Coordinates of C-alpha atoms in Angstrom, one line a residue:
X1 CA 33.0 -75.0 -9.7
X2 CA 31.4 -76.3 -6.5
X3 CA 30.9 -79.2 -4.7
X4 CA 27.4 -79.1 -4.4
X5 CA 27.0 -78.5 -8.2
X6 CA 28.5 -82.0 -8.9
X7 CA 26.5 -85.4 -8.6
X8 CA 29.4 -87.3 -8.5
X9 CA 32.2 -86.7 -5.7
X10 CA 35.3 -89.0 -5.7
X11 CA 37.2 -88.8 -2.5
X12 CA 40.9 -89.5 -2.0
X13 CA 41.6 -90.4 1.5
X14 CA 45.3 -89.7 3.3
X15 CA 45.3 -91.1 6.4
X16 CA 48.0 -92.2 9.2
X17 CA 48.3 -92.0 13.2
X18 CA 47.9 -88.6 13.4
X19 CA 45.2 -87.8 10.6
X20 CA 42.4 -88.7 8.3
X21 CA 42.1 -85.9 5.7
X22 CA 40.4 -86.1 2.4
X23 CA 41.0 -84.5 -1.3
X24 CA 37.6 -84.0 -3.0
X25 CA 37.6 -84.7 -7.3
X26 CA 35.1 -84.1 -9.5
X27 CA 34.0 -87.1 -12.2
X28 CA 37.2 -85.7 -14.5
X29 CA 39.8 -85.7 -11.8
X30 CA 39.6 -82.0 -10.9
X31 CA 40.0 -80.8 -7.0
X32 CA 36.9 -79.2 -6.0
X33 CA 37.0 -79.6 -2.3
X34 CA 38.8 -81.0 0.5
X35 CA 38.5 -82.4 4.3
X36 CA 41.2 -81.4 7.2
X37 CA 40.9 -83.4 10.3
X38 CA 40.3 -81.0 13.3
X39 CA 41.5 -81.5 17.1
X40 CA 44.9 -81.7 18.9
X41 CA 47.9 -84.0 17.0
X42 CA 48.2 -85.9 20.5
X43 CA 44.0 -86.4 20.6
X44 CA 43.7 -87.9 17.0
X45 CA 47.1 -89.9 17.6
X46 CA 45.2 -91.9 20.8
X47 CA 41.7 -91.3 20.2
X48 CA 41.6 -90.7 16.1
X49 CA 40.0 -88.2 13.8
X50 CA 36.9 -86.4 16.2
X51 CA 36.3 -83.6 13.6
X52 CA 36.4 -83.4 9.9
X53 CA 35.9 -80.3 8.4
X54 CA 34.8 -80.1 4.1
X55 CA 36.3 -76.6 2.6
X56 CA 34.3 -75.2 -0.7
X57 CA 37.7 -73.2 -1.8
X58 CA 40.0 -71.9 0.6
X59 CA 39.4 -70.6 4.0
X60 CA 35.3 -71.7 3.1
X61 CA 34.0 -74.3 5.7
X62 CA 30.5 -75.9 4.4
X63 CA 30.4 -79.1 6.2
X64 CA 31.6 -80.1 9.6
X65 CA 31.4 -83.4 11.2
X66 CA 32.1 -84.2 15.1
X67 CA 32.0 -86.9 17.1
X68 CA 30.7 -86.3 19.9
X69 CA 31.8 -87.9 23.0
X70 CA 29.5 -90.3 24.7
X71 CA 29.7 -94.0 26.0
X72 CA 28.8 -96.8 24.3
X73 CA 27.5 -95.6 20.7
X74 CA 29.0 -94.1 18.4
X75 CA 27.3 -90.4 17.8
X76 CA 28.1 -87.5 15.1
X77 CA 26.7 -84.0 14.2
X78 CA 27.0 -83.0 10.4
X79 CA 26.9 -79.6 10.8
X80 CA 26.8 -76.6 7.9
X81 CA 29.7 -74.3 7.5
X82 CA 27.9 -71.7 9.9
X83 CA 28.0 -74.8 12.9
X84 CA 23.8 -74.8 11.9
X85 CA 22.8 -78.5 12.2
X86 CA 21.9 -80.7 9.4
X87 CA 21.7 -84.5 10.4
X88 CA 22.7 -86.9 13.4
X89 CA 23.8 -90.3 12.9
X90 CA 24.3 -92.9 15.4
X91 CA 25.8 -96.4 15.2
X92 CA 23.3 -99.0 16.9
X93 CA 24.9 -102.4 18.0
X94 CA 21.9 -105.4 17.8
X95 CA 22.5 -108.7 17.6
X96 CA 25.4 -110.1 15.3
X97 CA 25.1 -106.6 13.1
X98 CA 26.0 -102.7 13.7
X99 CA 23.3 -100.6 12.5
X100 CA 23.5 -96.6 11.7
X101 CA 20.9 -94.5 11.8
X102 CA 20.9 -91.1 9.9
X103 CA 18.1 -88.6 11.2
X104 CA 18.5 -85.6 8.2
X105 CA 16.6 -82.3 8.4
X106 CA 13.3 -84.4 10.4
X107 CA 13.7 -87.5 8.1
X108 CA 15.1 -90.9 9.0
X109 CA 17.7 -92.5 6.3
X110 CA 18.5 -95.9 5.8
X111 CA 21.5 -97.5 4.9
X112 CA 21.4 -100.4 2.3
X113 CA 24.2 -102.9 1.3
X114 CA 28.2 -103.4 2.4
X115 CA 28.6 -100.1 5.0
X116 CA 32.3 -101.6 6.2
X117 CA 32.9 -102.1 2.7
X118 CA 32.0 -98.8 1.4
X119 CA 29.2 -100.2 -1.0
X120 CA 26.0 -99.1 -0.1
X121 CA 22.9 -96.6 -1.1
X122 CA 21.5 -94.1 1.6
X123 CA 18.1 -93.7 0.8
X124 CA 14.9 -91.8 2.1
X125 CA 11.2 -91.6 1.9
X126 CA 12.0 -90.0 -1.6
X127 CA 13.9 -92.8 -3.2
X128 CA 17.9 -93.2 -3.3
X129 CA 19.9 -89.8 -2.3
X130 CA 23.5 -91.3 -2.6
X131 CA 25.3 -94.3 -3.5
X132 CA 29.0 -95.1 -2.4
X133 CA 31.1 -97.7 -4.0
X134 CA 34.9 -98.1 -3.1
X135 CA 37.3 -98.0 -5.6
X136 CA 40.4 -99.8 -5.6
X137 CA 43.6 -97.1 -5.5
X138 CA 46.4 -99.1 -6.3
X139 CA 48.6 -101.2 -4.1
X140 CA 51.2 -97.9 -3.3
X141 CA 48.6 -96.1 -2.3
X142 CA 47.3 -98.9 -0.1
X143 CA 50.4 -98.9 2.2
X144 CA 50.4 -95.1 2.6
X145 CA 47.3 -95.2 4.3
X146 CA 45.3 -93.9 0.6
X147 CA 41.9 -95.4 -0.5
X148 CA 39.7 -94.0 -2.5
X149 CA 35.5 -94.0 -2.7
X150 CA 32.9 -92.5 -5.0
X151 CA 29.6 -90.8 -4.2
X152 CA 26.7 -90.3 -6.8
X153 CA 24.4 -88.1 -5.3
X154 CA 20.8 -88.1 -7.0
X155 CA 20.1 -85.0 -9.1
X156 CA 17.2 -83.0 -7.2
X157 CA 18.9 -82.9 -3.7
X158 CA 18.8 -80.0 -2.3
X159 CA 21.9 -77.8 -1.1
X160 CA 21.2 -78.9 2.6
X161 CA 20.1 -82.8 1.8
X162 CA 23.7 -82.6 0.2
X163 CA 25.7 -81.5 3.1
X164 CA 24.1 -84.2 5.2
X165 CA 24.8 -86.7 2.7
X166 CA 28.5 -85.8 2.6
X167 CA 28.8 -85.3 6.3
X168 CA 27.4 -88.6 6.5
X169 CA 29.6 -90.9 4.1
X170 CA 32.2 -88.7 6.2
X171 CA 31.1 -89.8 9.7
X172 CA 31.0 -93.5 8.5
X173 CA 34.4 -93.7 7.7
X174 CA 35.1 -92.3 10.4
X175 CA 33.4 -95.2 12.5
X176 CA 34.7 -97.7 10.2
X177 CA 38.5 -96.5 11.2
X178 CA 37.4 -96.5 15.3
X179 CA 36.6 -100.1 14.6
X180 CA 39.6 -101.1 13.1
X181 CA 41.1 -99.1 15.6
X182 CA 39.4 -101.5 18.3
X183 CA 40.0 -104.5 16.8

């Protein structure tokens, strides 16, 4: 079983000062994947998680997501497991709202609904590719730094419109913990 042979991904989410890594289910509760946070211990402790990298099985990268450093805007690469890239995305700060923008494979991608809140749709000039919705993990798993989210990909994506759908739920929770960071 793979993860790009499931249309629905839940993601379990372990994070604390020091890391932000990810256990992938499919829709019955079954580990499929998961995401290691990449970079120095003393870099994610001050800075947080700057790389997140998806393994397919063990020792099988096929999506990797970096932040790359620049001032001002937030900026991330969704690579494939081969470091081949796939989409960019780029948080945009207008007035009273934060904006993302997702360019994937030559197309641009919006982002409809609650982003901070993890309840949104990405769609593109074909219709909806992905929808997000948090789900509530219990209170335990609240104060270990565990939350989980769903993703319901659309059926006809391809293998590469996948990866850059993953890599970019990824990236915006990764943007989501620099602002709470910041604030």
């Amino acid at each position: 079983m793979t993860i790009f042979n499931q249309d629905m991904l839940i993601f379990q989410q372990t994070r604390n000062f020091s890391k932000n890594d990810f256990v992938i289910l499919d829709q019955a509760g079954q580990q499929i994947a998961h995401v290691d946070t990449g970079g120095s211990t003393l870099g994610r402790m001050f800075v947080g998680a700057r790389e997140l990298t998806v393994f397919d099985g063990p020792d099988n990268p096929v999506i990797i997501v970096k932040d790359t450093m620049t001032v001002g805007r937030d900026r991330f690469e969704i690579l494939d497991g081969n470091a081949g890239p796939l989409a960019s995305l780029v948080k945009r700060i207008t007035f009273f709202k934060t904006r993302v923008a997702i360019s994937m494979l030559g197309e641009e991608l919006e982002l409809l609904g609650s982003i901070w809140d993890f309840d949104f749709q990405i769609t593109g000039p074909g219709g909806v590719l992905g929808t997000v919705s948090r789900q509530w993990s219990g209170m335990g798993n609240a104060l270990f730094g565990k939350s989980t989210y769903a993703l319901r990909l659309a059926e006809n994506l391809t293998v590469p419109q996948r990866q850059a759908v993953i890599g970019s739920v990824l990236a915006l929770d990764l943007i989501r913990e620099k602002q709470q960071r910041n604030s």
